[in-house]
Amino acid sequence: TADIGEGDYAYWSTVANYIDQGNLMTYDMGGDTPNLWFNSPIHTPPSASYYYSFELALQRYLSAGFPASKLNLGLPDYGYVYTGGCQTSGCTDGAYAPLQTFTTLPTQTETLGQNLAAEYDLMSTSTNPQWHWDIYSHEPYLSVNNPGAASDTFVTFENPQSLTDKVNYAQSNNLGGVFIYSMDMDYFSSGSTTAQEYPASNAITLALAAGSVTTPPSVAVTAPTTSSTISGTVTLSASSTSVSPA
């Protein structure tokens, strides 16, 4: 098993025959651009197709010849908080939404899910105008635009729907599976049930189980008529495929 970055596809594809599984670290994708971006997006909008995403990383490896069945996509159990920064030279407004260009870098803080939940309202409700869902990246985010620039905030994080969509993406592309970085980050001490204590792991487990169910093949058998005789060899064959979690 090898931990491989999304930019190392050329080298790792040449040695793929000697690797059992490649864990593609499809997270921390928002820190290398002059714009605010998501931590672990599935797709990018057409206007910014060069931004890192699951899709871009996967296509690079597949086009270089790395077998899909050996690739596992990484799912993060954490998010990032971007605070402050400047969109303009006069710094009249901070950076608070995806794809916004900044002239002064915002403060970037990696934050555990439970800490994000303790500080911010991460729930999608009609009374939470800061919560948004990006249809391209399949990512939730918070966009906080306060007066001035210093307290403007962009929060990129995961929720059960975004993690489910990532698992579905891996399975629909016939990949080896997914892995989590990291299990110790997925713990909410305030939870009263296992699903509430480990929301990310629970969502991933349910999505994997739902995607690995195989529909039994149907076999039609016609009974012979009364007093008839069957001779020779009769062969029944059936096949079924599914993408099982790695």
PDB file of C-alpha atoms in Angstrom, residues 5-231:
ATOM      1  CA  GLY A   5      -0.467  12.653  -3.677  1.00  0.00           C
ATOM      2  CA  GLU A   6      -2.783  13.876  -6.403  1.00  0.00           C
ATOM      3  CA  GLY A   7       0.141  15.455  -8.276  1.00  0.00           C
ATOM      4  CA  ASP A   8       2.395  12.371  -8.435  1.00  0.00           C
ATOM      5  CA  TYR A   9       0.392  10.422 -10.995  1.00  0.00           C
ATOM      6  CA  ALA A  10       3.115  10.171 -13.647  1.00  0.00           C
ATOM      7  CA  TYR A  11       5.587   8.329 -11.420  1.00  0.00           C
ATOM      8  CA  TRP A  12       3.192   6.099  -9.499  1.00  0.00           C
ATOM      9  CA  SER A  13       1.450   4.945 -12.650  1.00  0.00           C
ATOM     10  CA  THR A  14       4.748   3.529 -13.932  1.00  0.00           C
ATOM     11  CA  VAL A  15       5.068   1.271 -10.863  1.00  0.00           C
ATOM     12  CA  ALA A  16       1.365   0.447 -10.420  1.00  0.00           C
ATOM     13  CA  ASN A  17       1.980  -3.235 -11.246  1.00  0.00           C
ATOM     14  CA  TYR A  18       4.051  -3.540  -8.072  1.00  0.00           C
ATOM     15  CA  ILE A  19       1.458  -1.893  -5.805  1.00  0.00           C
ATOM     16  CA  ASP A  20      -1.539  -3.625  -4.270  1.00  0.00           C
ATOM     17  CA  GLN A  21      -3.456  -0.449  -3.443  1.00  0.00           C
ATOM     18  CA  GLY A  22      -2.841   3.270  -3.866  1.00  0.00           C
ATOM     19  CA  ASN A  23      -4.478   5.608  -1.348  1.00  0.00           C
ATOM     20  CA  LEU A  24      -5.030   8.873  -3.191  1.00  0.00           C
ATOM     21  CA  MET A  25      -4.995  11.727  -0.674  1.00  0.00           C
ATOM     22  CA  THR A  26      -7.916  13.706  -2.054  1.00  0.00           C
ATOM     23  CA  TYR A  27      -8.065  16.370   0.644  1.00  0.00           C
ATOM     24  CA  ASP A  28      -6.210  19.577   1.549  1.00  0.00           C
ATOM     25  CA  MET A  29      -7.088  20.792  -1.949  1.00  0.00           C
ATOM     26  CA  GLY A  30      -7.898  24.366  -0.997  1.00  0.00           C
ATOM     27  CA  GLY A  31      -4.554  25.743   0.132  1.00  0.00           C
ATOM     28  CA  ASP A  32      -2.578  26.065  -3.122  1.00  0.00           C
ATOM     29  CA  THR A  33      -4.668  28.529  -5.111  1.00  0.00           C
ATOM     30  CA  PRO A  34      -5.091  32.335  -5.105  1.00  0.00           C
ATOM     31  CA  ASN A  35      -8.799  31.749  -4.468  1.00  0.00           C
ATOM     32  CA  LEU A  36     -10.828  30.246  -1.676  1.00  0.00           C
ATOM     33  CA  TRP A  37     -11.572  26.604  -2.434  1.00  0.00           C
ATOM     34  CA  PHE A  38     -12.946  23.474  -0.783  1.00  0.00           C
ATOM     35  CA  ASN A  39     -10.989  20.945   1.230  1.00  0.00           C
ATOM     36  CA  SER A  40     -12.213  17.857  -0.644  1.00  0.00           C
ATOM     37  CA  PRO A  41     -14.441  18.637  -3.660  1.00  0.00           C
ATOM     38  CA  ILE A  42     -15.720  15.978  -6.080  1.00  0.00           C
ATOM     39  CA  HIS A  43     -15.972  18.231  -9.150  1.00  0.00           C
ATOM     40  CA  THR A  44     -15.060  21.766 -10.126  1.00  0.00           C
ATOM     41  CA  PRO A  45     -17.225  24.242 -12.046  1.00  0.00           C
ATOM     42  CA  PRO A  46     -16.525  24.632 -15.769  1.00  0.00           C
ATOM     43  CA  SER A  47     -15.076  28.099 -15.158  1.00  0.00           C
ATOM     44  CA  ALA A  48     -12.409  26.683 -12.809  1.00  0.00           C
ATOM     45  CA  SER A  49     -11.789  23.186 -14.142  1.00  0.00           C
ATOM     46  CA  TYR A  50      -8.077  23.395 -13.284  1.00  0.00           C
ATOM     47  CA  TYR A  51      -8.772  23.457  -9.539  1.00  0.00           C
ATOM     48  CA  TYR A  52      -7.998  20.298  -7.603  1.00  0.00           C
ATOM     49  CA  SER A  53     -10.865  17.858  -7.131  1.00  0.00           C
ATOM     50  CA  PHE A  54     -11.621  14.137  -6.915  1.00  0.00           C
ATOM     51  CA  GLU A  55     -12.394  14.176 -10.625  1.00  0.00           C
ATOM     52  CA  LEU A  56      -9.163  15.901 -11.686  1.00  0.00           C
ATOM     53  CA  ALA A  57      -6.943  13.702  -9.500  1.00  0.00           C
ATOM     54  CA  LEU A  58      -8.665  10.512 -10.616  1.00  0.00           C
ATOM     55  CA  GLN A  59      -8.558  11.327 -14.323  1.00  0.00           C
ATOM     56  CA  ARG A  60      -4.857  12.108 -14.125  1.00  0.00           C
ATOM     57  CA  TYR A  61      -4.107   8.690 -12.650  1.00  0.00           C
ATOM     58  CA  LEU A  62      -6.431   6.787 -14.960  1.00  0.00           C
ATOM     59  CA  SER A  63      -5.129   8.547 -18.070  1.00  0.00           C
ATOM     60  CA  ALA A  64      -1.581   7.666 -17.004  1.00  0.00           C
ATOM     61  CA  GLY A  65      -2.536   3.994 -16.791  1.00  0.00           C
ATOM     62  CA  PHE A  66      -3.072   3.420 -13.072  1.00  0.00           C
ATOM     63  CA  PRO A  67      -5.752   0.693 -12.658  1.00  0.00           C
ATOM     64  CA  ALA A  68      -9.003   2.024 -11.217  1.00  0.00           C
ATOM     65  CA  SER A  69      -9.439  -1.109  -9.102  1.00  0.00           C
ATOM     66  CA  LYS A  70      -6.231  -0.290  -7.206  1.00  0.00           C
ATOM     67  CA  LEU A  71      -7.149   3.304  -6.355  1.00  0.00           C
ATOM     68  CA  ASN A  72      -8.788   4.361  -3.088  1.00  0.00           C
ATOM     69  CA  LEU A  73     -10.020   7.924  -2.605  1.00  0.00           C
ATOM     70  CA  GLY A  74      -9.374   9.713   0.695  1.00  0.00           C
ATOM     71  CA  LEU A  75     -12.221  11.137   2.789  1.00  0.00           C
ATOM     72  CA  PRO A  76     -11.381  13.797   5.399  1.00  0.00           C
ATOM     73  CA  ASP A  77     -12.784  13.876   8.921  1.00  0.00           C
ATOM     74  CA  TYR A  78     -11.965  17.557   9.341  1.00  0.00           C
ATOM     75  CA  GLY A  79     -12.400  20.945   7.715  1.00  0.00           C
ATOM     76  CA  TYR A  80     -10.789  24.358   7.362  1.00  0.00           C
ATOM     77  CA  VAL A  81     -11.684  27.807   8.602  1.00  0.00           C
ATOM     78  CA  TYR A  82     -10.490  30.791   6.555  1.00  0.00           C
ATOM     79  CA  THR A  83     -10.711  34.129   8.367  1.00  0.00           C
ATOM     80  CA  GLY A  84      -9.954  37.661   7.223  1.00  0.00           C
ATOM     81  CA  GLY A  85      -7.855  38.250   4.165  1.00  0.00           C
ATOM     82  CA  CYS A  86      -8.554  40.965   1.609  1.00  0.00           C
ATOM     83  CA  GLN A  87     -10.380  40.769  -1.695  1.00  0.00           C
ATOM     84  CA  THR A  88      -9.161  44.197  -2.820  1.00  0.00           C
ATOM     85  CA  SER A  89      -6.057  46.287  -2.366  1.00  0.00           C
ATOM     86  CA  GLY A  90      -8.004  48.608  -0.068  1.00  0.00           C
ATOM     87  CA  CYS A  91      -9.147  45.626   2.012  1.00  0.00           C
ATOM     88  CA  THR A  92     -12.719  46.834   2.225  1.00  0.00           C
ATOM     89  CA  ASP A  93     -13.990  43.271   2.207  1.00  0.00           C
ATOM     90  CA  GLY A  94     -12.574  39.946   3.328  1.00  0.00           C
ATOM     91  CA  ALA A  95     -12.685  36.524   1.662  1.00  0.00           C
ATOM     92  CA  TYR A  96     -15.766  34.533   2.610  1.00  0.00           C
ATOM     93  CA  ALA A  97     -16.974  32.435  -0.371  1.00  0.00           C
ATOM     94  CA  PRO A  98     -15.542  29.809  -2.768  1.00  0.00           C
ATOM     95  CA  LEU A  99     -13.596  31.044  -5.804  1.00  0.00           C
ATOM     96  CA  GLN A 100     -13.190  34.545  -4.378  1.00  0.00           C
ATOM     97  CA  THR A 101      -9.784  35.979  -5.241  1.00  0.00           C
ATOM     98  CA  PHE A 102      -7.817  37.504  -2.388  1.00  0.00           C
ATOM     99  CA  THR A 103      -4.929  39.944  -2.415  1.00  0.00           C
ATOM    100  CA  THR A 104      -4.029  39.204   1.200  1.00  0.00           C
ATOM    101  CA  LEU A 105      -4.036  35.585   2.328  1.00  0.00           C
ATOM    102  CA  PRO A 106      -6.718  34.711   4.917  1.00  0.00           C
ATOM    103  CA  THR A 107      -5.758  32.887   8.084  1.00  0.00           C
ATOM    104  CA  GLN A 108      -6.202  29.151   7.438  1.00  0.00           C
ATOM    105  CA  THR A 109      -6.939  26.814  10.360  1.00  0.00           C
ATOM    106  CA  GLU A 110      -7.396  23.036  10.127  1.00  0.00           C
ATOM    107  CA  THR A 111     -10.222  22.159  12.502  1.00  0.00           C
ATOM    108  CA  LEU A 112     -11.781  18.912  13.740  1.00  0.00           C
ATOM    109  CA  GLY A 113     -15.421  18.333  12.933  1.00  0.00           C
ATOM    110  CA  GLN A 114     -16.540  18.396  16.568  1.00  0.00           C
ATOM    111  CA  ASN A 115     -14.742  21.709  17.110  1.00  0.00           C
ATOM    112  CA  LEU A 116     -16.402  23.175  14.024  1.00  0.00           C
ATOM    113  CA  ALA A 117     -19.788  22.028  15.302  1.00  0.00           C
ATOM    114  CA  ALA A 118     -19.104  23.586  18.689  1.00  0.00           C
ATOM    115  CA  GLU A 119     -18.244  26.987  17.197  1.00  0.00           C
ATOM    116  CA  TYR A 120     -20.476  27.190  14.120  1.00  0.00           C
ATOM    117  CA  ASP A 121     -23.981  26.193  13.096  1.00  0.00           C
ATOM    118  CA  LEU A 122     -23.292  23.478  10.518  1.00  0.00           C
ATOM    119  CA  MET A 123     -26.916  22.490  10.026  1.00  0.00           C
ATOM    120  CA  SER A 124     -28.906  23.276   6.897  1.00  0.00           C
ATOM    121  CA  THR A 125     -32.019  25.124   8.041  1.00  0.00           C
ATOM    122  CA  SER A 126     -34.148  27.995   6.810  1.00  0.00           C
ATOM    123  CA  THR A 127     -32.885  30.044   9.764  1.00  0.00           C
ATOM    124  CA  ASN A 128     -29.202  29.592   8.892  1.00  0.00           C
ATOM    125  CA  PRO A 129     -28.425  31.902   5.942  1.00  0.00           C
ATOM    126  CA  GLN A 130     -24.688  31.264   6.335  1.00  0.00           C
ATOM    127  CA  TRP A 131     -25.040  27.592   5.281  1.00  0.00           C
ATOM    128  CA  HIS A 132     -24.655  26.752   1.591  1.00  0.00           C
ATOM    129  CA  TRP A 133     -24.323  23.701  -0.669  1.00  0.00           C
ATOM    130  CA  ASP A 134     -22.118  23.785  -3.762  1.00  0.00           C
ATOM    131  CA  ILE A 135     -23.641  21.725  -6.584  1.00  0.00           C
ATOM    132  CA  TYR A 136     -20.329  21.169  -8.389  1.00  0.00           C
ATOM    133  CA  SER A 137     -18.081  20.168  -5.510  1.00  0.00           C
ATOM    134  CA  HIS A 138     -20.846  18.415  -3.534  1.00  0.00           C
ATOM    135  CA  GLU A 139     -19.578  20.242  -0.477  1.00  0.00           C
ATOM    136  CA  PRO A 140     -21.359  22.179   2.276  1.00  0.00           C
ATOM    137  CA  TYR A 141     -19.819  25.426   3.451  1.00  0.00           C
ATOM    138  CA  LEU A 142     -20.426  28.455   5.649  1.00  0.00           C
ATOM    139  CA  SER A 143     -20.071  31.942   4.242  1.00  0.00           C
ATOM    140  CA  VAL A 144     -19.896  34.723   6.839  1.00  0.00           C
ATOM    141  CA  ASN A 145     -19.749  38.274   5.456  1.00  0.00           C
ATOM    142  CA  ASN A 146     -19.446  40.750   8.309  1.00  0.00           C
ATOM    143  CA  PRO A 147     -18.753  44.492   8.041  1.00  0.00           C
ATOM    144  CA  GLY A 148     -15.114  45.098   7.192  1.00  0.00           C
ATOM    145  CA  ALA A 149     -12.650  42.332   6.406  1.00  0.00           C
ATOM    146  CA  ALA A 150     -11.121  41.007   9.622  1.00  0.00           C
ATOM    147  CA  SER A 151     -14.028  38.781  10.699  1.00  0.00           C
ATOM    148  CA  ASP A 152     -15.199  37.527   7.299  1.00  0.00           C
ATOM    149  CA  THR A 153     -15.105  33.740   7.323  1.00  0.00           C
ATOM    150  CA  PHE A 154     -15.263  30.777   4.940  1.00  0.00           C
ATOM    151  CA  VAL A 155     -15.702  27.294   6.461  1.00  0.00           C
ATOM    152  CA  THR A 156     -15.266  24.167   4.333  1.00  0.00           C
ATOM    153  CA  PHE A 157     -16.302  20.926   6.017  1.00  0.00           C
ATOM    154  CA  GLU A 158     -17.917  17.523   5.485  1.00  0.00           C
ATOM    155  CA  ASN A 159     -21.380  16.275   6.393  1.00  0.00           C
ATOM    156  CA  PRO A 160     -23.178  12.933   5.875  1.00  0.00           C
ATOM    157  CA  GLN A 161     -24.413  13.945   2.417  1.00  0.00           C
ATOM    158  CA  SER A 162     -21.010  15.039   1.094  1.00  0.00           C
ATOM    159  CA  LEU A 163     -19.368  11.857   2.380  1.00  0.00           C
ATOM    160  CA  THR A 164     -22.131   9.700   0.907  1.00  0.00           C
ATOM    161  CA  ASP A 165     -21.672  11.417  -2.464  1.00  0.00           C
ATOM    162  CA  LYS A 166     -17.924  10.730  -2.330  1.00  0.00           C
ATOM    163  CA  VAL A 167     -18.480   7.023  -1.657  1.00  0.00           C
ATOM    164  CA  ASN A 168     -20.995   6.868  -4.507  1.00  0.00           C
ATOM    165  CA  TYR A 169     -18.487   8.569  -6.804  1.00  0.00           C
ATOM    166  CA  ALA A 170     -15.789   6.021  -5.949  1.00  0.00           C
ATOM    167  CA  GLN A 171     -18.157   3.117  -6.530  1.00  0.00           C
ATOM    168  CA  SER A 172     -19.568   4.490  -9.783  1.00  0.00           C
ATOM    169  CA  ASN A 173     -16.009   4.728 -11.130  1.00  0.00           C
ATOM    170  CA  ASN A 174     -15.250   1.115 -10.132  1.00  0.00           C
ATOM    171  CA  LEU A 175     -12.466   2.118  -7.757  1.00  0.00           C
ATOM    172  CA  GLY A 176     -10.928  -0.104  -5.123  1.00  0.00           C
ATOM    173  CA  GLY A 177     -12.642   1.800  -2.334  1.00  0.00           C
ATOM    174  CA  VAL A 178     -12.164   4.717   0.048  1.00  0.00           C
ATOM    175  CA  PHE A 179     -10.164   5.430   3.180  1.00  0.00           C
ATOM    176  CA  ILE A 180     -10.604   7.933   6.002  1.00  0.00           C
ATOM    177  CA  TYR A 181      -8.181  10.512   7.346  1.00  0.00           C
ATOM    178  CA  SER A 182      -8.465  10.004  10.111  1.00  0.00           C
ATOM    179  CA  MET A 183     -10.624   7.892  12.382  1.00  0.00           C
ATOM    180  CA  ASP A 184      -9.510   9.615  15.589  1.00  0.00           C
ATOM    181  CA  MET A 185     -10.920  12.922  14.301  1.00  0.00           C
ATOM    182  CA  ASP A 186     -14.433  11.520  13.979  1.00  0.00           C
ATOM    183  CA  TYR A 187     -15.696  11.681  17.541  1.00  0.00           C
ATOM    184  CA  PHE A 188     -18.432  13.897  18.944  1.00  0.00           C
ATOM    185  CA  SER A 189     -18.544  13.510  22.719  1.00  0.00           C
ATOM    186  CA  SER A 190     -21.981  15.168  22.848  1.00  0.00           C
ATOM    187  CA  GLY A 191     -23.593  12.393  20.791  1.00  0.00           C
ATOM    188  CA  SER A 192     -26.114  10.118  22.491  1.00  0.00           C
ATOM    189  CA  THR A 193     -26.031   7.361  19.838  1.00  0.00           C
ATOM    190  CA  THR A 194     -23.227   5.733  17.878  1.00  0.00           C
ATOM    191  CA  ALA A 195     -24.351   7.545  14.729  1.00  0.00           C
ATOM    192  CA  GLN A 196     -24.187  10.877  16.561  1.00  0.00           C
ATOM    193  CA  GLU A 197     -20.836  10.118  18.179  1.00  0.00           C
ATOM    194  CA  TYR A 198     -19.247   9.036  14.883  1.00  0.00           C
ATOM    195  CA  PRO A 199     -21.264  10.838  12.162  1.00  0.00           C
ATOM    196  CA  ALA A 200     -18.659  10.617   9.392  1.00  0.00           C
ATOM    197  CA  SER A 201     -17.855   6.942   9.932  1.00  0.00           C
ATOM    198  CA  ASN A 202     -21.556   6.140  10.166  1.00  0.00           C
ATOM    199  CA  ALA A 203     -22.372   7.922   6.890  1.00  0.00           C
ATOM    200  CA  ILE A 204     -19.479   6.248   5.076  1.00  0.00           C
ATOM    201  CA  THR A 205     -20.401   2.794   6.398  1.00  0.00           C
ATOM    202  CA  LEU A 206     -24.040   3.164   5.328  1.00  0.00           C
ATOM    203  CA  ALA A 207     -23.043   4.397   1.871  1.00  0.00           C
ATOM    204  CA  LEU A 208     -20.608   1.528   1.362  1.00  0.00           C
ATOM    205  CA  ALA A 209     -23.183  -1.019   2.486  1.00  0.00           C
ATOM    206  CA  ALA A 210     -25.850   0.426   0.198  1.00  0.00           C
ATOM    207  CA  GLY A 211     -23.529   0.392  -2.790  1.00  0.00           C
ATOM    208  CA  SER A 212     -22.271  -3.153  -2.266  1.00  0.00           C
ATOM    209  CA  VAL A 213     -25.652  -4.878  -2.325  1.00  0.00           C
ATOM    210  CA  THR A 214     -25.785  -7.345  -5.209  1.00  0.00           C
ATOM    211  CA  THR A 215     -29.098  -8.148  -6.867  1.00  0.00           C
ATOM    212  CA  PRO A 216     -29.378 -11.928  -7.259  1.00  0.00           C
ATOM    213  CA  PRO A 217     -29.553 -13.035 -10.883  1.00  0.00           C
ATOM    214  CA  SER A 218     -32.918 -14.243 -12.162  1.00  0.00           C
ATOM    215  CA  VAL A 219     -33.077 -17.635 -13.834  1.00  0.00           C
ATOM    216  CA  ALA A 220     -36.120 -18.668 -15.878  1.00  0.00           C
ATOM    217  CA  VAL A 221     -36.843 -22.401 -16.090  1.00  0.00           C
ATOM    218  CA  THR A 222     -39.544 -23.830 -18.351  1.00  0.00           C
ATOM    219  CA  ALA A 223     -40.940 -27.118 -17.110  1.00  0.00           C
ATOM    220  CA  PRO A 224     -41.140 -29.947 -19.703  1.00  0.00           C
ATOM    221  CA  THR A 225     -44.558 -31.057 -20.852  1.00  0.00           C
ATOM    222  CA  THR A 226     -46.080 -34.185 -19.373  1.00  0.00           C
ATOM    223  CA  SER A 227     -44.456 -37.469 -20.503  1.00  0.00           C
ATOM    224  CA  SER A 228     -41.697 -35.630 -22.426  1.00  0.00           C
ATOM    225  CA  THR A 229     -38.058 -36.666 -22.191  1.00  0.00           C
ATOM    226  CA  ILE A 230     -34.998 -34.389 -21.874  1.00  0.00           C
ATOM    227  CA  SER A 231     -31.692 -35.737 -23.146  1.00  0.00           C
TER     228      SER A 231
END
